[in-house]
């Protein structure tokens, strides 16, 4: 017969294992440099999820190894196992605990997303055009200035990227900003980013879009506002008429209408 389970010891072992695993996993810099206001919030969220996952993993491992050890067959014991017919308390526990963890994760993620996508007072709008296998950019407020392969944005100002895919689905990703957003033909998707670190980064397509996908990159320059203005004023090209037509035809989608104050 099953004796009393050493609940206190199992809990202590679970917590010890959680702390040990979390200490290692959280100390690793998974996402690299942080260069937007969203980055530290997303990294904190990741760390919290790592601790919660470590807890679930530890709990399962401790119970598994305890069961393997405590209920192993004695030498020479050829009898059948006990006919066990469920355990209501245990089943309630293993339903309620994960539900609480998942709901907490959902609520926390929701609040982080709401926070980082909150539209600012005076954002800069940049049109992003993606096609196999290149990126180009338009600055609608600056006489439709246009550039290919190189994106400039001012530091410490919210940028709302309006994305237009011209052929297949692509995805916009600057790892140091953390934000990732699909570009979908026929609709305008919006990514909201406030870069807060001057520097040069890479825009990477992160949706397999064809043969040249791996090479579909662009240079991203985050610079002081005065330098940015100088650069954008010096651009000779205008957004091509066909691209302007694409903007007109695309249906506006997420995340929120500009200036609507968040979801
Ligand atoms: Cu791609």
Short mmCIF file of C-alpha atoms and ligand atoms in Angstrom, two decimals:
data_model
loop_
_atom_site.label_atom_id
_atom_site.label_comp_id
_atom_site.label_asym_id
_atom_site.label_seq_id
_atom_site.Cartn_x
_atom_site.Cartn_y
_atom_site.Cartn_z
CA UNK A 1 0.00 0.00 0.00
CA UNK A 2 1.02 3.54 -0.70
CA UNK A 3 2.30 5.36 2.38
CA UNK A 4 2.04 9.09 3.05
CA UNK A 5 3.77 11.09 0.35
CA UNK A 6 6.64 13.27 1.62
CA UNK A 7 4.98 16.38 0.20
CA UNK A 8 7.20 18.86 2.06
CA UNK A 9 10.39 17.18 0.84
CA UNK A 10 9.13 16.96 -2.75
CA UNK A 11 8.19 20.63 -2.70
CA UNK A 12 11.59 21.57 -1.31
CA UNK A 13 13.30 19.50 -4.02
CA UNK A 14 11.10 21.13 -6.68
CA UNK A 15 11.96 24.63 -5.49
CA UNK A 16 15.67 23.83 -5.26
CA UNK A 17 15.68 22.42 -8.80
CA UNK A 18 13.66 25.40 -10.08
CA UNK A 19 16.18 27.84 -8.59
CA UNK A 20 19.15 25.91 -9.99
CA UNK A 21 17.74 25.66 -13.53
CA UNK A 22 16.46 29.26 -13.54
CA UNK A 23 19.81 30.61 -12.34
CA UNK A 24 21.56 29.07 -15.34
CA UNK A 25 18.87 29.81 -17.94
CA UNK A 26 18.20 33.41 -16.90
CA UNK A 27 21.94 34.23 -16.83
CA UNK A 28 22.18 33.47 -20.56
CA UNK A 29 21.70 36.52 -22.79
CA UNK A 30 19.30 34.84 -25.21
CA UNK A 31 18.24 37.85 -27.26
CA UNK A 32 21.44 39.92 -27.47
CA UNK A 33 21.70 43.70 -27.37
CA UNK A 34 18.65 45.74 -26.38
CA UNK A 35 18.08 48.78 -28.63
CA UNK A 36 14.41 49.73 -28.26
CA UNK A 37 12.12 50.65 -25.38
CA UNK A 38 10.28 47.35 -25.93
CA UNK A 39 13.40 45.17 -25.65
CA UNK A 40 13.90 45.12 -21.85
CA UNK A 41 10.17 44.50 -21.30
CA UNK A 42 10.18 41.56 -23.72
CA UNK A 43 13.37 40.18 -22.16
CA UNK A 44 11.82 40.42 -18.67
CA UNK A 45 8.77 38.57 -19.95
CA UNK A 46 11.02 35.85 -21.37
CA UNK A 47 12.84 35.50 -18.04
CA UNK A 48 9.58 35.18 -16.11
CA UNK A 49 8.43 32.49 -18.56
CA UNK A 50 11.77 30.69 -18.14
CA UNK A 51 11.29 30.61 -14.34
CA UNK A 52 7.70 29.35 -14.67
CA UNK A 53 8.74 26.68 -17.18
CA UNK A 54 11.60 25.62 -14.91
CA UNK A 55 9.10 25.23 -12.07
CA UNK A 56 6.77 23.00 -14.12
CA UNK A 57 9.70 20.96 -15.43
CA UNK A 58 11.14 20.55 -11.91
CA UNK A 59 7.78 19.53 -10.44
CA UNK A 60 7.27 16.85 -13.08
CA UNK A 61 10.84 15.54 -12.75
CA UNK A 62 10.71 15.35 -8.94
CA UNK A 63 7.39 13.46 -8.99
CA UNK A 64 8.59 11.18 -11.78
CA UNK A 65 11.83 10.22 -10.05
CA UNK A 66 10.12 9.87 -6.68
CA UNK A 67 7.56 7.51 -8.24
CA UNK A 68 10.26 5.50 -10.00
CA UNK A 69 12.17 5.11 -6.74
CA UNK A 70 9.44 4.76 -4.12
CA UNK A 71 7.12 2.44 -6.05
CA UNK A 72 9.68 0.22 -7.74
CA UNK A 73 9.00 -3.51 -7.63
CA UNK A 74 10.76 -5.45 -4.88
CA UNK A 75 13.09 -8.24 -6.05
CA UNK A 76 11.08 -11.34 -6.85
CA UNK A 77 7.76 -9.48 -6.89
CA UNK A 78 5.90 -10.83 -9.93
CA UNK A 79 2.42 -9.66 -8.88
CA UNK A 80 0.26 -7.24 -10.85
CA UNK A 81 0.19 -3.56 -9.99
CA UNK A 82 -2.62 -2.21 -7.83
CA UNK A 83 -5.81 -1.41 -9.80
CA UNK A 84 -5.83 2.36 -9.29
CA UNK A 85 -8.91 4.29 -10.30
CA UNK A 86 -7.88 7.94 -10.39
CA UNK A 87 -7.29 10.43 -7.63
CA UNK A 88 -9.67 13.37 -7.61
CA UNK A 89 -7.50 15.64 -5.47
CA UNK A 90 -4.46 15.06 -7.65
CA UNK A 91 -6.43 15.61 -10.84
CA UNK A 92 -7.91 18.86 -9.55
CA UNK A 93 -4.40 20.00 -8.58
CA UNK A 94 -2.82 19.19 -11.94
CA UNK A 95 -5.63 21.01 -13.73
CA UNK A 96 -5.83 24.08 -11.51
CA UNK A 97 -2.08 24.79 -11.16
CA UNK A 98 -1.29 24.81 -14.92
CA UNK A 99 -4.45 26.85 -15.56
CA UNK A 100 -3.28 29.51 -13.11
CA UNK A 101 0.20 29.55 -14.67
CA UNK A 102 -1.16 29.84 -18.23
CA UNK A 103 -3.65 32.57 -17.27
CA UNK A 104 -0.91 34.51 -15.50
CA UNK A 105 1.33 34.18 -18.61
CA UNK A 106 -1.50 35.34 -20.86
CA UNK A 107 -2.33 38.34 -18.66
CA UNK A 108 1.28 39.39 -18.30
CA UNK A 109 1.95 39.03 -22.08
CA UNK A 110 -1.22 41.01 -22.83
CA UNK A 111 -0.13 43.86 -20.60
CA UNK A 112 3.40 43.93 -22.09
CA UNK A 113 1.99 43.95 -25.63
CA UNK A 114 -0.44 46.71 -24.74
CA UNK A 115 2.38 48.72 -23.23
CA UNK A 116 4.87 48.40 -26.11
CA UNK A 117 2.23 49.05 -28.80
CA UNK A 118 0.83 52.17 -27.12
CA UNK A 119 0.81 54.85 -29.86
CA UNK A 120 2.82 57.96 -28.96
CA UNK A 121 1.89 61.61 -29.50
CA UNK A 122 4.06 62.38 -32.49
CA UNK A 123 5.21 59.20 -34.20
CA UNK A 124 7.22 59.05 -37.38
CA UNK A 125 5.53 56.99 -40.08
CA UNK A 126 7.67 54.92 -42.41
CA UNK A 127 6.34 52.77 -45.24
CA UNK A 128 8.12 49.46 -45.61
CA UNK A 129 7.98 47.65 -48.94
CA UNK A 130 9.08 44.05 -49.09
CA UNK A 131 9.52 41.91 -52.16
CA UNK A 132 11.62 38.96 -53.24
CA UNK A 133 14.33 39.67 -52.04
CA UNK A 134 14.73 43.27 -51.04
CA UNK A 135 13.48 45.94 -48.67
CA UNK A 136 12.73 49.54 -49.53
CA UNK A 137 11.37 52.41 -47.48
CA UNK A 138 9.21 55.47 -47.93
CA UNK A 139 8.92 58.55 -45.75
CA UNK A 140 5.40 59.83 -46.42
CA UNK A 141 5.80 62.97 -44.31
CA UNK A 142 8.94 63.93 -46.18
CA UNK A 143 7.58 64.43 -49.72
CA UNK A 144 7.44 60.66 -50.20
CA UNK A 145 11.21 60.31 -49.99
CA UNK A 146 12.26 56.80 -50.90
CA UNK A 147 15.29 54.59 -50.42
CA UNK A 148 16.28 51.01 -51.11
CA UNK A 149 18.20 48.66 -48.82
CA UNK A 150 18.90 51.22 -46.11
CA UNK A 151 16.53 52.38 -43.41
CA UNK A 152 17.25 55.41 -41.24
CA UNK A 153 15.24 56.36 -38.17
CA UNK A 154 15.75 58.93 -35.41
CA UNK A 155 16.61 57.76 -31.91
CA UNK A 156 14.10 58.09 -29.03
CA UNK A 157 11.07 58.70 -31.23
CA UNK A 158 8.29 56.24 -31.87
CA UNK A 159 8.25 54.89 -35.41
CA UNK A 160 5.15 53.30 -36.88
CA UNK A 161 6.18 51.06 -39.73
CA UNK A 162 3.40 50.50 -42.24
CA UNK A 163 4.25 47.28 -44.01
CA UNK A 164 3.36 46.40 -47.58
CA UNK A 165 4.32 43.08 -49.13
CA UNK A 166 4.49 43.37 -52.90
CA UNK A 167 4.53 39.66 -53.75
CA UNK A 168 4.55 36.99 -51.00
CA UNK A 169 4.58 37.07 -47.21
CA UNK A 170 7.74 38.48 -45.67
CA UNK A 171 8.49 39.34 -42.06
CA UNK A 172 10.16 42.41 -40.62
CA UNK A 173 12.66 41.78 -37.84
CA UNK A 174 15.41 43.86 -36.28
CA UNK A 175 16.66 41.55 -33.50
CA UNK A 176 17.90 44.39 -31.26
CA UNK A 177 14.40 45.93 -31.33
CA UNK A 178 12.80 42.52 -30.65
CA UNK A 179 9.67 43.43 -32.63
CA UNK A 180 8.76 41.09 -35.46
CA UNK A 181 5.86 41.63 -37.84
CA UNK A 182 4.60 39.83 -40.92
CA UNK A 183 4.20 41.72 -44.19
CA UNK A 184 1.16 40.30 -45.94
CA UNK A 185 0.05 41.04 -49.51
CA UNK A 186 -3.23 42.95 -49.60
CA UNK A 187 -3.16 44.29 -46.05
CA UNK A 188 -1.16 46.88 -44.18
CA UNK A 189 0.38 45.59 -40.99
CA UNK A 190 1.88 47.98 -38.47
CA UNK A 191 4.90 47.59 -36.23
CA UNK A 192 5.45 50.13 -33.48
CA UNK A 193 9.02 50.62 -32.29
CA UNK A 194 10.86 53.27 -30.30
CA UNK A 195 14.58 52.76 -30.96
CA UNK A 196 16.58 54.07 -28.01
CA UNK A 197 20.16 53.22 -28.93
CA UNK A 198 22.11 54.96 -31.71
CA UNK A 199 23.85 52.46 -33.97
CA UNK A 200 23.78 50.35 -37.10
CA UNK A 201 21.68 47.20 -37.15
CA UNK A 202 20.34 44.67 -39.62
CA UNK A 203 16.79 44.23 -40.83
CA UNK A 204 16.22 40.56 -41.50
CA UNK A 205 13.41 38.84 -43.35
CA UNK A 206 12.21 36.15 -40.98
CA UNK A 207 9.52 34.48 -43.09
CA UNK A 208 10.76 31.94 -45.64
CA UNK A 209 9.85 33.71 -48.87
CA UNK A 210 11.77 31.93 -51.58
CA UNK A 211 15.20 31.11 -52.92
CA UNK A 212 16.92 34.35 -51.87
CA UNK A 213 15.26 34.59 -48.46
CA UNK A 214 18.48 34.20 -46.45
CA UNK A 215 20.00 37.19 -48.22
CA UNK A 216 16.95 39.43 -47.79
CA UNK A 217 18.41 42.03 -45.47
CA UNK A 218 18.75 45.77 -45.15
CA UNK A 219 20.91 48.11 -43.12
CA UNK A 220 19.22 49.99 -40.28
CA UNK A 221 20.76 53.22 -39.01
CA UNK A 222 19.46 54.76 -35.78
CA UNK A 223 20.80 58.28 -35.46
CA UNK A 224 20.21 61.62 -33.70
CA UNK A 225 17.13 63.49 -35.06
CA UNK A 226 19.16 66.26 -36.73
CA UNK A 227 21.28 63.77 -38.63
CA UNK A 228 18.19 61.82 -39.62
CA UNK A 229 16.50 64.97 -40.99
CA UNK A 230 19.59 65.80 -42.99
CA UNK A 231 19.71 62.29 -44.44
CA UNK A 232 16.04 62.12 -45.38
CA UNK A 233 16.12 65.60 -46.93
CA UNK A 234 19.04 64.51 -49.10
CA UNK A 235 17.15 61.55 -50.57
CA UNK A 236 16.67 62.08 -54.30
CA UNK A 237 14.13 59.38 -55.07
CA UNK A 238 10.36 59.41 -54.54
CA UNK A 239 8.13 56.43 -53.70
CA UNK A 240 7.32 54.78 -57.07
CA UNK A 241 3.68 55.36 -58.20
CA UNK A 242 3.00 51.61 -58.28
CA UNK A 243 3.96 51.38 -54.61
CA UNK A 244 1.70 54.29 -53.71
CA UNK A 245 -1.09 52.40 -55.46
CA UNK A 246 -0.31 49.36 -53.29
CA UNK A 247 -0.61 51.52 -50.16
CA UNK A 248 -3.99 52.78 -51.32
CA UNK A 249 -5.28 49.28 -52.06
CA UNK A 250 -4.02 47.59 -48.90
CA UNK A 251 -6.54 47.21 -46.12
CA UNK A 252 -5.54 48.68 -42.79
CA UNK A 253 -5.30 46.09 -40.04
CA UNK A 254 -3.54 45.82 -36.73
CA UNK A 255 -2.69 46.69 -34.14
CA UNK A 256 -4.77 49.83 -33.58
CA UNK A 257 -5.71 52.89 -35.58
CA UNK A 258 -2.97 55.48 -35.21
CA UNK A 259 -3.62 57.67 -32.19
CA UNK A 260 -6.41 55.49 -30.80
CA UNK A 261 -4.64 55.08 -27.49
CA UNK A 262 -4.03 51.34 -27.34
CA UNK A 263 -6.23 48.30 -27.35
CU1 LIG B 1 12.17 36.06 -46.59
#
